[in-house]
Coordinates of C-alpha atoms in Angstrom, one line a residue:
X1486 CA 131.1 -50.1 76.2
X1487 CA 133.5 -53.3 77.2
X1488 CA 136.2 -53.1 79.5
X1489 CA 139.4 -54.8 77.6
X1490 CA 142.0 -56.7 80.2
X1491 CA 145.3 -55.5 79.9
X1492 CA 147.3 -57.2 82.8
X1493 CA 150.3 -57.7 80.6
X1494 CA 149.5 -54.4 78.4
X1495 CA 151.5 -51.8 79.0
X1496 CA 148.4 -49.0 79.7
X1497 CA 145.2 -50.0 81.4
X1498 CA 142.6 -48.2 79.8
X1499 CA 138.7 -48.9 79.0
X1500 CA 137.2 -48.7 75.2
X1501 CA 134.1 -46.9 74.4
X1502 CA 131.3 -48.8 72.2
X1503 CA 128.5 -47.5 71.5
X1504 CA 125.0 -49.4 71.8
X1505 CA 125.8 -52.3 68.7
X1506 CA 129.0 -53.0 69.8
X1507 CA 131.4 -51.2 67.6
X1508 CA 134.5 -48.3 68.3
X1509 CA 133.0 -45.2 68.6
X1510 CA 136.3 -44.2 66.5
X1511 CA 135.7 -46.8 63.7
X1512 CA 133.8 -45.0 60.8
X1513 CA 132.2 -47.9 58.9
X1514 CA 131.7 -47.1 55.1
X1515 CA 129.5 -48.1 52.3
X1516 CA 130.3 -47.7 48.6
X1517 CA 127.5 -45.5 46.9
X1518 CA 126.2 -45.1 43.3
X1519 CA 128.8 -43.5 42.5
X1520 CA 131.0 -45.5 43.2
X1521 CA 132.0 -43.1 46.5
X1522 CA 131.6 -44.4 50.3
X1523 CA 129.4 -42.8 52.5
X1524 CA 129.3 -43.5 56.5
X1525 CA 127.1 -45.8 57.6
X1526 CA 126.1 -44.6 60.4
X1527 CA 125.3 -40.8 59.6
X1528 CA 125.9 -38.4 56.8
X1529 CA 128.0 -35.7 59.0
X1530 CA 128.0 -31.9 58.6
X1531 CA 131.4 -30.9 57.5
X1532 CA 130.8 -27.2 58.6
X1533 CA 129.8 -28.8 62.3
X1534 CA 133.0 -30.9 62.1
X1535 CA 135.1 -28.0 61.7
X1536 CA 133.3 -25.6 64.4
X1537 CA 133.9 -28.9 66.8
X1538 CA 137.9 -29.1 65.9
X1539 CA 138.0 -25.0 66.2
X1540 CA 136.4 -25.6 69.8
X1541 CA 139.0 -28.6 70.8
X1542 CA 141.4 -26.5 69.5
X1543 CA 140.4 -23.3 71.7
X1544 CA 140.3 -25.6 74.7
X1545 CA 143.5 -27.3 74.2
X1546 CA 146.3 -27.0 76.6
X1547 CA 149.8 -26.7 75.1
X1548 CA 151.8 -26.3 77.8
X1549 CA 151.2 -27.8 81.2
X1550 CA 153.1 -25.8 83.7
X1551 CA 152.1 -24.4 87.3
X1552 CA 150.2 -21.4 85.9
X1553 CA 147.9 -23.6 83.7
X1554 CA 147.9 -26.2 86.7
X1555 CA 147.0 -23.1 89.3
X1556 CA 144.2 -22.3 86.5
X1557 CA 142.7 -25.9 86.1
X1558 CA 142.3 -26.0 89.9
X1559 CA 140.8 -22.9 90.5
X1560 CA 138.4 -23.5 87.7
X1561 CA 137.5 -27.2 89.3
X1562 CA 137.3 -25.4 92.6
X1563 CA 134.7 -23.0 91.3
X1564 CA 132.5 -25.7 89.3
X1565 CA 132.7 -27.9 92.2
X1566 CA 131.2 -24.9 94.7
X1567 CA 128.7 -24.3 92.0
X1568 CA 127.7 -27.6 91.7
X1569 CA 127.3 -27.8 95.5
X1570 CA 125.2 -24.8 96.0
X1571 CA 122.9 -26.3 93.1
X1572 CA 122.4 -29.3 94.6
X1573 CA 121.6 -27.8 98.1
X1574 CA 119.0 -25.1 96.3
X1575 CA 117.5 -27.6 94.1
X1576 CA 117.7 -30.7 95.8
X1577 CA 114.4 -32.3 94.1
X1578 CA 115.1 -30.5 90.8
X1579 CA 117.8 -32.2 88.9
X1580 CA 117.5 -30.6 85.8
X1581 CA 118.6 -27.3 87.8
X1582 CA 121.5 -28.9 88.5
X1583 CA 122.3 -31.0 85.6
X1584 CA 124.4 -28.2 83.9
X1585 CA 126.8 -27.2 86.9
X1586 CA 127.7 -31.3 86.8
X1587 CA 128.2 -31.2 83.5
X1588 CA 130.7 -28.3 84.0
X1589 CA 131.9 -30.7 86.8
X1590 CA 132.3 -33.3 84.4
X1591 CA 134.5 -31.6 82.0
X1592 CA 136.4 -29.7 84.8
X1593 CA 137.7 -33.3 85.7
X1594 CA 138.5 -34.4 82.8
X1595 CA 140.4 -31.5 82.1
X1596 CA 142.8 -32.2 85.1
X1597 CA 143.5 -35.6 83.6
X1598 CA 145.8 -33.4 81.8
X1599 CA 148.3 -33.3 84.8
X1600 CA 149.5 -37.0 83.9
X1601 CA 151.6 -35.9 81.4
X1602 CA 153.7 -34.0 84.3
X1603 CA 154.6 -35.6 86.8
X1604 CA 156.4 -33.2 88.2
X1605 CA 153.8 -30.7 89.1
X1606 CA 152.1 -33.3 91.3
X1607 CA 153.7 -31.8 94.3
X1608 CA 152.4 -28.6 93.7
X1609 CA 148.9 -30.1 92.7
X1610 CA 149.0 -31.0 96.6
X1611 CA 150.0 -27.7 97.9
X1612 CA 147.3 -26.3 96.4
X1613 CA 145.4 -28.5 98.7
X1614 CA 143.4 -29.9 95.4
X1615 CA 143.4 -33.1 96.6
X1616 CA 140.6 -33.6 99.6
X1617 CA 138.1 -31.5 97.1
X1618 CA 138.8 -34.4 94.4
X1619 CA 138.8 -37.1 96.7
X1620 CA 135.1 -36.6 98.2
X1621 CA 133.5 -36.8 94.8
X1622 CA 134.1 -40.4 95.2
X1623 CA 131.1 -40.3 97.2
X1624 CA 129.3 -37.5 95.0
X1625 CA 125.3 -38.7 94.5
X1626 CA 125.7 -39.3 91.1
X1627 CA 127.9 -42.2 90.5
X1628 CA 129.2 -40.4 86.9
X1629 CA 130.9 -37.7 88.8
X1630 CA 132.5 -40.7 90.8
X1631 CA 133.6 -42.9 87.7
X1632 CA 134.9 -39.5 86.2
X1633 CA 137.0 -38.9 89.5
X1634 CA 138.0 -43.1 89.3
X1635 CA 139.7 -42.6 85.7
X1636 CA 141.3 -39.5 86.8
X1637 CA 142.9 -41.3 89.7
X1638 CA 143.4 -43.9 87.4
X1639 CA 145.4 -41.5 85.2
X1640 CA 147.5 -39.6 87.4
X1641 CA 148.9 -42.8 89.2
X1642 CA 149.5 -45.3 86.3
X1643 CA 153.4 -45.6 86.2
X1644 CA 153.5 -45.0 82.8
X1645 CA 153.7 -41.5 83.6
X1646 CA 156.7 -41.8 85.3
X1647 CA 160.1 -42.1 83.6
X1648 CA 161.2 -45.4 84.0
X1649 CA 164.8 -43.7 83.6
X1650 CA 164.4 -41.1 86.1
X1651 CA 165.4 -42.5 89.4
X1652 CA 163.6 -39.5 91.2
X1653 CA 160.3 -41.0 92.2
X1654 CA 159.3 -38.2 94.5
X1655 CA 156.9 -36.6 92.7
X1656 CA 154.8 -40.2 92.7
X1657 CA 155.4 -41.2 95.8
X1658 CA 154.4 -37.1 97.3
X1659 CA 150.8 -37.7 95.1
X1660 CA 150.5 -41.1 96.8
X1661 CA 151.2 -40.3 100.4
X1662 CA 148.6 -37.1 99.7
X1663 CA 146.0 -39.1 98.8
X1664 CA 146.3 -42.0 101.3
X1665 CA 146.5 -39.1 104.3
X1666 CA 143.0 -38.2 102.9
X1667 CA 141.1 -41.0 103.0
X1668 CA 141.7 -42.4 98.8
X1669 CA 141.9 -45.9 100.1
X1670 CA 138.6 -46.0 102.0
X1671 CA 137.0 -43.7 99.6
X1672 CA 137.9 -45.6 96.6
X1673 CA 136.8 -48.9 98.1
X1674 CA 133.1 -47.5 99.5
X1675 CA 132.5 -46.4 95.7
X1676 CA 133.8 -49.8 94.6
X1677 CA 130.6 -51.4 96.2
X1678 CA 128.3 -49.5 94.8
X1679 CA 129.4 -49.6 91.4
X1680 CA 127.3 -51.8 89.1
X1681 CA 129.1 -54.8 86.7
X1682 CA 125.9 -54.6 84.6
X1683 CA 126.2 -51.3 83.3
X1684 CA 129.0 -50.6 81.1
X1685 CA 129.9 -47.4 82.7
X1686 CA 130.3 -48.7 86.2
X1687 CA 132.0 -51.7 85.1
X1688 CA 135.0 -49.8 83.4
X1689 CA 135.1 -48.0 86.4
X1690 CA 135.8 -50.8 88.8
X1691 CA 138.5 -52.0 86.5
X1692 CA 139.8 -48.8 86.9
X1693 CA 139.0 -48.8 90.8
X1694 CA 141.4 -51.8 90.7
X1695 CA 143.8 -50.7 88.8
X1696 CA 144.5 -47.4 90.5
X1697 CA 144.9 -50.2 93.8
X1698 CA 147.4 -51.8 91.4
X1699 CA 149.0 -48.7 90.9
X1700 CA 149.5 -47.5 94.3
X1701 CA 150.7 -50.4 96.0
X1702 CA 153.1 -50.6 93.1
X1703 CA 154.3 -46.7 94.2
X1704 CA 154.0 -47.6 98.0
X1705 CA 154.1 -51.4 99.0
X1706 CA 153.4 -50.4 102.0
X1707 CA 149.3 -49.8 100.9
X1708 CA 148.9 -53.7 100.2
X1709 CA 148.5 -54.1 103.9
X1710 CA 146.4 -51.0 104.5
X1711 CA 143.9 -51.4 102.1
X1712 CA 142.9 -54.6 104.0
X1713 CA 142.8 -53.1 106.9
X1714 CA 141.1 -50.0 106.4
X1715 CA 138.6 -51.3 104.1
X1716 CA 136.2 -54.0 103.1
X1717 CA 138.3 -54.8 99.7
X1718 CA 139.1 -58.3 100.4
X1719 CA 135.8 -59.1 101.5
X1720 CA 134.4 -57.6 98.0
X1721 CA 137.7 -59.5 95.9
X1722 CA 136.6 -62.8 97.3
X1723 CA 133.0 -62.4 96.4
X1724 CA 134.0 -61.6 92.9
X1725 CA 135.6 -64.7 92.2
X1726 CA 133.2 -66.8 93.5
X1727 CA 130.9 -65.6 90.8
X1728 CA 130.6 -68.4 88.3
X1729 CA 130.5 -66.2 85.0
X1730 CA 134.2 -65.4 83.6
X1731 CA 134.1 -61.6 83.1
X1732 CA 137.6 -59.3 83.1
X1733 CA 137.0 -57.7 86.3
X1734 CA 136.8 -61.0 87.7
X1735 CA 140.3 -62.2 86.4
X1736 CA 141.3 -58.9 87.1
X1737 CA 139.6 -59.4 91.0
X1738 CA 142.1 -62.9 90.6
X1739 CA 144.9 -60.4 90.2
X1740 CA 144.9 -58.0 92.7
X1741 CA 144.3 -60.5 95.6
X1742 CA 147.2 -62.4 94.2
X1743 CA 149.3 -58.7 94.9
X1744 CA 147.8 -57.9 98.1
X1745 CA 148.8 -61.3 98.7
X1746 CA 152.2 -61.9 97.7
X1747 CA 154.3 -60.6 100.5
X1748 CA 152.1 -59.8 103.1
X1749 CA 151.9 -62.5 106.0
X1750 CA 149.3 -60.4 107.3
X1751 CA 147.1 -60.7 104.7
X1752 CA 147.5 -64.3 104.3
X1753 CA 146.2 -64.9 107.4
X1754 CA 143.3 -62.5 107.3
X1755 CA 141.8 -63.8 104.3
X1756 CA 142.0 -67.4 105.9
X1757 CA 140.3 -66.1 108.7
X1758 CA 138.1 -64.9 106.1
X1759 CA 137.5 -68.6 104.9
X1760 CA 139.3 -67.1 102.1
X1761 CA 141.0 -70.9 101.8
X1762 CA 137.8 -72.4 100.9
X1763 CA 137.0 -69.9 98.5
X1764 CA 139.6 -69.8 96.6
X1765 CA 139.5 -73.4 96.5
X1766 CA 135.9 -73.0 95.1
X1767 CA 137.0 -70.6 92.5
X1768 CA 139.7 -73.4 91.3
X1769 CA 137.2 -76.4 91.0
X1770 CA 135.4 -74.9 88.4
X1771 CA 138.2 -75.8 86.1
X1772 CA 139.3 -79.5 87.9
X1773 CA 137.2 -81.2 84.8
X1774 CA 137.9 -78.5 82.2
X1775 CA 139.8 -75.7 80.3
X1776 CA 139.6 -72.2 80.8
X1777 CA 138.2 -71.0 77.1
X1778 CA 140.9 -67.8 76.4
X1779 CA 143.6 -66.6 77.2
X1780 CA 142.1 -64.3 79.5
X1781 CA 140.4 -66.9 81.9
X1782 CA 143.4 -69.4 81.7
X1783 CA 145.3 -66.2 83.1
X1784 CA 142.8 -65.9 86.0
X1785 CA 143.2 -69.5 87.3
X1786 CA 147.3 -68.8 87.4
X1787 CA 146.1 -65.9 89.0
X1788 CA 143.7 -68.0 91.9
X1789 CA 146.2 -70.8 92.2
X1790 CA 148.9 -67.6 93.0
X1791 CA 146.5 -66.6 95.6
X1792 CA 146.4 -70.3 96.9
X1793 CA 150.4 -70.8 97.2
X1794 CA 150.1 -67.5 99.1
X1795 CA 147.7 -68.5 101.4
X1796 CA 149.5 -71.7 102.3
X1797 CA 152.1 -70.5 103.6
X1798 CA 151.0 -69.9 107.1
X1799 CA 150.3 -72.7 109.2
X1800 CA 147.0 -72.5 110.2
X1801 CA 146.6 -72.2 106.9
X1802 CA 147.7 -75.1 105.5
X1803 CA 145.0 -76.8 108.7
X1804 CA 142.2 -75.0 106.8
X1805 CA 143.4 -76.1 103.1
X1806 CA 143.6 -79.7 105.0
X1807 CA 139.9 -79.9 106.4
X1808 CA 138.9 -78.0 103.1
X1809 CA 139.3 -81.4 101.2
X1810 CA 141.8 -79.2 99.4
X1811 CA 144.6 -82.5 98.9
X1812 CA 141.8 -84.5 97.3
X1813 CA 140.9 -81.4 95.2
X1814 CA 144.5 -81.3 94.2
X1815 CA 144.8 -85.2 93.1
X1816 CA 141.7 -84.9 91.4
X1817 CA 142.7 -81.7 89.1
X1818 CA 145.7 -83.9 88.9
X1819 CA 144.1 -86.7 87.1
X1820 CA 141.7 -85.0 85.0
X1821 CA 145.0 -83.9 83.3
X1822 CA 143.2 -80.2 82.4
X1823 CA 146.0 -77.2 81.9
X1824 CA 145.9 -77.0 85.7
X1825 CA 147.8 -80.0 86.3
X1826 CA 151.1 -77.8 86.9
X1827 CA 149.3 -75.6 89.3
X1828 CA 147.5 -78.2 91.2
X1829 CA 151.5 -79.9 91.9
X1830 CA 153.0 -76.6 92.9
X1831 CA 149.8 -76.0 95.7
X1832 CA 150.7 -79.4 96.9
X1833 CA 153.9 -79.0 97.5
X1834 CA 153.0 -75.7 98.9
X1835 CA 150.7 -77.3 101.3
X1836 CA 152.7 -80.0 102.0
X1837 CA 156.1 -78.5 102.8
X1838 CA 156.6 -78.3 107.0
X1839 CA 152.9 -79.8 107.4
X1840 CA 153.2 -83.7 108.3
X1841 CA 149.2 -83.8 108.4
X1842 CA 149.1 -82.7 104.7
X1843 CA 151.8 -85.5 103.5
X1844 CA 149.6 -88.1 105.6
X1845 CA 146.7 -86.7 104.1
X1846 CA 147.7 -87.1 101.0
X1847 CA 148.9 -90.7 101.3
X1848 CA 145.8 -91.9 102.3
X1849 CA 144.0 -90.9 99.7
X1850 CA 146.1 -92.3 97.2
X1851 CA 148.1 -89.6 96.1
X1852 CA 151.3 -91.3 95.5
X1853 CA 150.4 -92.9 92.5
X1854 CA 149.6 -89.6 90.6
X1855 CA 152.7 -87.8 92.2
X1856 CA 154.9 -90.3 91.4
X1857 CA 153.4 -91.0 87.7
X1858 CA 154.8 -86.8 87.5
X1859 CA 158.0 -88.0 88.8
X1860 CA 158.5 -90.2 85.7
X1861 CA 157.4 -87.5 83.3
X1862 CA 154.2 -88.8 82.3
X1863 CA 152.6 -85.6 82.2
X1864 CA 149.6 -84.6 80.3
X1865 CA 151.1 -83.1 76.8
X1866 CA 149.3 -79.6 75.9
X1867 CA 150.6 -76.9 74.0
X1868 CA 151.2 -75.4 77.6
X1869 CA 153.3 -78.0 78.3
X1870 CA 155.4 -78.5 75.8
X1871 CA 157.6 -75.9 76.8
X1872 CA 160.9 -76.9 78.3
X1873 CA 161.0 -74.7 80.7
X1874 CA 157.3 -75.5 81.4
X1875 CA 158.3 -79.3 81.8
X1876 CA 161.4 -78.2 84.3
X1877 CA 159.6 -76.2 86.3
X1878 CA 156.9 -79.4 86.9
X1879 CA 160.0 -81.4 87.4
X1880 CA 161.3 -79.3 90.3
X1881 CA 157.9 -78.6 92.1
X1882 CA 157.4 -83.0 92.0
X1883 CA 160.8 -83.2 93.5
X1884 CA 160.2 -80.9 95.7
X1885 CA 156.6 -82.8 96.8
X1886 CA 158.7 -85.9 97.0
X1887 CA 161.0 -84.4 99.5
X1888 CA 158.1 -83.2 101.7
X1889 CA 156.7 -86.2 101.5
X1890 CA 159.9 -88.1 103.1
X1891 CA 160.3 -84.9 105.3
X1892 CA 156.6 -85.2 106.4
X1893 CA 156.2 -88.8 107.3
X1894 CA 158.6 -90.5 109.4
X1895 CA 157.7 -93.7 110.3
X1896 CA 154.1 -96.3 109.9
X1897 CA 152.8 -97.7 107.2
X1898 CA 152.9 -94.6 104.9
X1899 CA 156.7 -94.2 105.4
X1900 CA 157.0 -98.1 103.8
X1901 CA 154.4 -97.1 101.4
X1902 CA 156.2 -94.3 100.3
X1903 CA 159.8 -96.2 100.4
X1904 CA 157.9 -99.1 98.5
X1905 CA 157.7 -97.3 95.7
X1906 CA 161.4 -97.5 95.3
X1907 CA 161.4 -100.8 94.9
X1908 CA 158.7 -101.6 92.5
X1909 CA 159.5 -102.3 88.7
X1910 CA 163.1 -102.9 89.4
X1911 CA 164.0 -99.5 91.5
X1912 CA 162.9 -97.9 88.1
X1913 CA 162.5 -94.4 90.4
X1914 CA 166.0 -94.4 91.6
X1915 CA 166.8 -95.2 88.1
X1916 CA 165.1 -91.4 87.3
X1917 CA 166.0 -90.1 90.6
X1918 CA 170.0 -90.6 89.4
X1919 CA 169.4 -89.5 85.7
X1920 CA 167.8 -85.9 87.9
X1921 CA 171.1 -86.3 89.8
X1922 CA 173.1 -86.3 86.9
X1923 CA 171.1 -83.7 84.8
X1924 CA 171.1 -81.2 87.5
X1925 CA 174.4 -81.5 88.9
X1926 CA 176.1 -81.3 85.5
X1927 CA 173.9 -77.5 85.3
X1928 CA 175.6 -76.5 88.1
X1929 CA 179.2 -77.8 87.2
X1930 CA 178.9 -75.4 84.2
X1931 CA 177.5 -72.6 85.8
X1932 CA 180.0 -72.6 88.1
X1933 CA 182.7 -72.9 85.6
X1934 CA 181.2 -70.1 84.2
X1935 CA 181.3 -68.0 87.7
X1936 CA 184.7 -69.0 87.7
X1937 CA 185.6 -66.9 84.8
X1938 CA 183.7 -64.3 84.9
X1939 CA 185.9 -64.1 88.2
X1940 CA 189.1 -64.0 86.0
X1941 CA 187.9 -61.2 84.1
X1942 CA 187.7 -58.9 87.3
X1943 CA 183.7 -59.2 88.1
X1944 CA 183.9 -59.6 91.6
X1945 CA 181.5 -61.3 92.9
X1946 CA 180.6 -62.5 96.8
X1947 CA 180.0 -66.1 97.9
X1948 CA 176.4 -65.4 98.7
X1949 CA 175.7 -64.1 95.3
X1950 CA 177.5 -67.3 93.5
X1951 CA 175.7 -69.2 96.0
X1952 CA 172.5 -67.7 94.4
X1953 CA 173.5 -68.1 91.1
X1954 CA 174.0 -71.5 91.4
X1955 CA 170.6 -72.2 93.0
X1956 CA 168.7 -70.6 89.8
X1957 CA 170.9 -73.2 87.7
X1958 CA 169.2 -75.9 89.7
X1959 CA 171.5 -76.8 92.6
X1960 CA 168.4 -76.4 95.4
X1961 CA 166.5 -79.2 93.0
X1962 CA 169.7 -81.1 92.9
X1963 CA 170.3 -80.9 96.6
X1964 CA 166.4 -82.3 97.1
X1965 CA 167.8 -84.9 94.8
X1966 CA 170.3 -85.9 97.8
X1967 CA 168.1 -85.4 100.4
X1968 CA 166.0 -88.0 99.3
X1969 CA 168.9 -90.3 98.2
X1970 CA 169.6 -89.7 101.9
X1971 CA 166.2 -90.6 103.2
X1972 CA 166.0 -94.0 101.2
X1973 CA 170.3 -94.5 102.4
X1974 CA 168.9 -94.3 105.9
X1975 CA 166.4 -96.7 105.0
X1976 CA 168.9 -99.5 105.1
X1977 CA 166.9 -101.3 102.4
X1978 CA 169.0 -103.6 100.8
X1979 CA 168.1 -103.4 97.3
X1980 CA 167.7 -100.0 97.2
X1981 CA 171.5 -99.5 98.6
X1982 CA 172.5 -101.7 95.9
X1983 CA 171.1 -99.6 93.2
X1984 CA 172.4 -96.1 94.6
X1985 CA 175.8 -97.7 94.9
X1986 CA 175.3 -99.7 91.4
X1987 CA 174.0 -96.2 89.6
X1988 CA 176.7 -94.0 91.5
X1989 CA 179.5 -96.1 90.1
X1990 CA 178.6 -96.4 86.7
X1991 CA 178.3 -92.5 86.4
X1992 CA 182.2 -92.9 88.1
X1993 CA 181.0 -91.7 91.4
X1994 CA 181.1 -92.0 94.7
X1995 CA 178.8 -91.3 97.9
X1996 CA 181.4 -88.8 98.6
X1997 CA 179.9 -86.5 95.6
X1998 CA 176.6 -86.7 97.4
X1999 CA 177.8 -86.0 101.0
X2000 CA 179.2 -82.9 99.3
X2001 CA 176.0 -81.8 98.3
X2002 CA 174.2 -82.3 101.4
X2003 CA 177.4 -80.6 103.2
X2004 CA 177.0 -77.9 101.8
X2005 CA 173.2 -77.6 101.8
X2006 CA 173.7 -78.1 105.3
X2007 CA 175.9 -75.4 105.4
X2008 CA 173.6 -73.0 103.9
X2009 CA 170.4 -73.2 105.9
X2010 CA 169.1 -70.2 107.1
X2011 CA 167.3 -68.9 110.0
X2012 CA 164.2 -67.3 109.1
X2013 CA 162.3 -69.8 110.4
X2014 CA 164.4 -69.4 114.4
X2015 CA 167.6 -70.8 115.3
X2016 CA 165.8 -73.6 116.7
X2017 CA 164.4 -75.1 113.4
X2018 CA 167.6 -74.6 111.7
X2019 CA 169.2 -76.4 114.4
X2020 CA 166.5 -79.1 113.9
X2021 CA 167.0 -79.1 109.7
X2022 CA 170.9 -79.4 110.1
X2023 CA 170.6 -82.0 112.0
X2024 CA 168.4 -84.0 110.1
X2025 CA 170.7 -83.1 106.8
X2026 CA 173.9 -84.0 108.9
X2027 CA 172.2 -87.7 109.8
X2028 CA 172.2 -88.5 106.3
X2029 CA 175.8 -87.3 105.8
X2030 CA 177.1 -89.5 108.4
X2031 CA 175.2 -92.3 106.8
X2032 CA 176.8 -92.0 103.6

């Protein structure tokens, strides 16, 4: 049995193989003599195919309502006290026992039912089924467990749900049931002593994680307590320091990348954690090569998520710092592999409101890579041939430029940085103004078009155009101006003369680029305290004075 990845499938589910490897459901033929096919594998008994169907048929379930649900239970209830007695009568006998987990077995299975209603998941709670179902996550033999894993598994994947219904009680009732009794902790104990070499066990820590996936997806709220209640993160970052690519593993990439994602909390527990450095680990693998499928290039999106996330605390960024993590960056950088665009977008990460990173990075010659970005020689791939691929590199190296400027005030570095201005006749203002020009004409026509959809009675308020016109580009084109405003203030000679020269031939002024930083300035928000936003408007102000 192989467990198949389907992060961007609309079902997770696991495949059964038998021992060489093919479909238990494929039925391989042969022609015959006769010119017939006969199966491969065996020659079956029809007469024991039909008694088979007759006996699926006999245990079918037609209609799923609360009588057949108060019927499942009860008969789980009594299988599960049976099986308990047997075990505590028979403890060194398991063949005495064997048969009431068998009954176990199939009891389970049989309440996977209850996925295809929803809305009797309330009442599977009040009949107080959940704690009993629950605790055979720690049940001696490990099959019970998986069993109980791919039942949880079924009940809470949101395909069950009605994407049109807007009534998400019944989930979110399941959910809160089985978080009050201990799912989280449960889940995670049986995670560790599941096995990856056996087929079994691995399909069910797939499934482990994807009933994670699932219930953070129902209630966000569970990213943060499964990290504290548990030991997951500790078992997540051991899984992808393991060198061999295996799904669980990009699937392991995945689910730290959620428990991640919004959670400040988390951040800085897993880089307490030295999750930094591992992480960073996990992503050197590839600085020198490509991941092989699909499947694995996935996964290192997935670690260099996990990365961005973890930068963006500040002590953080200190760890990524001492980690070597800038010279990890460069060097992915100029191997040119397909994680060139990721390596970028952690630098800017890191650098952005961390001076020591910027200087960091300048000393170990970084400028010369960043900046060979900045003029779009990029590594060509079929990756990165996409448009929006290539924009979306654009941006992030923009936005590295702009910490850069923001990061290093003064010293050597700041005229190494400014130097590279000048060199080969200003040729990087010459790109900085054809980004001016590229981006600001995106957001001329995208606010043209807000404009009329205005005149045909689609209200709309100035925060949301606002936010239109950032995804058209206006933050890149306002980074654009910021560092038109850091080499102004430079009061370089030659590079005045070129902003001046390049503004004028495009029939421009440096009023169009106060106007941009005015109201960039006038947009700053607060989330980092009043007094940084003070701080930012003034810097942004400076520049608009100087123009």
């Amino acid at each position: 049995m192989e467990v198949v990845n389907a992060r961007n499938q609309s079902t997770k589910r696991k495949r059964y193989y038998d021992d060489d490897g093919e479909d238990e459901n494929d039925v391989v033929f042969a022609p015959n003599s006769n010119g017939g096919a006969i199966n491969k594998k065996l020659e079956v008994d029809l007469s024991l195919l039909e008694a088979v169907e007759k006996s699926q048929s006999k245990n079918a379930v037609d209609v799923v309502d609360l009588k057949t649900l108060k019927k499942l239970v009860l008969s789980f209830e009594r299988k599960l006290k049976d099986n308990i007695e047997a075990r505590l009568k028979y403890p060194n006998q398991p063949d005495r026992f064997a048969d009431s987990e068998i009954d176990l077995h199939d009891d389970l299975h049989k309440l996977s039912i209850l996925a295809g209603a929803p809305d009797l998941y309330p009442d599977l709670v009040n009949l107080n089924a959940i704690p009993s179902i629950l605790n055979l996550l720690a049940h001696d033999n490990t099959d019970i467990a998986v069993d109980v894993v791919q039942l949880l598994q079924d009940l809470t994947d949101p395909e069950v749900f009605d994407e049109d219904d807007t009534d998400d009680e019944p989930a979110r009732v399941l959910v809160d049931a089985l978080v009050e009794n201990n799912v989280l902790e449960l889940l995670v104990q049986n995670l560790q002593r599941l096995n990856d070499s056996d087929p079994d066990e691995m399909a069910a820590v797939y499934s482990t994680l994807s009933t994670v996936e699932n219930l953070v997806e129902v209630k966000p709220a569970v990213a943060e307590m499964v990290c504290e209640r548990t030991k997951l993160l500790k078992w997540l970052l051991g899984k992808i320091k393991v060198r061999e690519f295996d799904s669980n593993k990009q699937y392991a990439s995945e689910i730290l990348a959620i428990l991640l994602q919004n959670s400040t909390a988390n951040q800085r527990r897993v880089g307490q954690m030295n999750g930094v450095d591992v992480v960073l680990q996990a992503v050197a693998m590839y600085k020198s090569k490509d991941p092989k499928s699909l499947d694995e290039e996935e996964m290192v999106e997935n670690l260099f998520d996990c990365l961005c996330c973890l930068l963006m605390p500040l002590e953080n960024k200190e760890r990524f710092v001492k980690a070597e993590g800038v010279e990890l960056m460069i060097i992915i950088m100029k191997q040119k592999k397909s994680a060139y665009g990721s390596a970028i977008r952690a630098l800017d990460f890191a650098m952005t409101k961390y001076p020591p990173a910027c200087e960091r990075f300048v000393d170990v010659l970084g400028l010369k890579t960043a900046f060979a970005a900045f003029m779009g020689k990029i590594p060509v791939s079929k990756k990165n041939k996409k448009e929006r691929y290539q924009e979306e590199l654009e941006e992030r190296v923009v936005s590295l430029i702009a910490s850069l400027f923001g990061g290093i005030l003064r010293g050597s570095r700041r005229e190494r940085l400014l130097s590279k201005f000048v060199e080969n006749e200003c040729e990087k203002i010459d790109r900085l103004m054809e980004l001016y020009m590229r981006y600001s004409d995106r957001v001329k026509s995208e606010t043209e078009r807000l404009n009329h959809l205005e005149l045909d009675d689609l209200e709309m308020d100035e925060e949301e155009k606002y936010n239109r016109k950032l995804e058209s580009g206006l933050y890149t084109l306002q980074l654009v101006a910021v560092i038109l405003g850091h080499l102004w203030c430079s009061e370089h000679p030659q590079m005045r003369a070129r902003v001046e020269l390049l503004l004028k031939q495009q029939k421009l002024t440096n009023k169009d680029v106060k106007d941009i930083l005015q109201e960039y300035h006038d947009n700053i928000g607060d989330l980092d305290g009043p007094e940084e936003k003070e701080r930012a408007q003034a810097k942004i102000q400076k520049f608009i004075s100087a123009f």
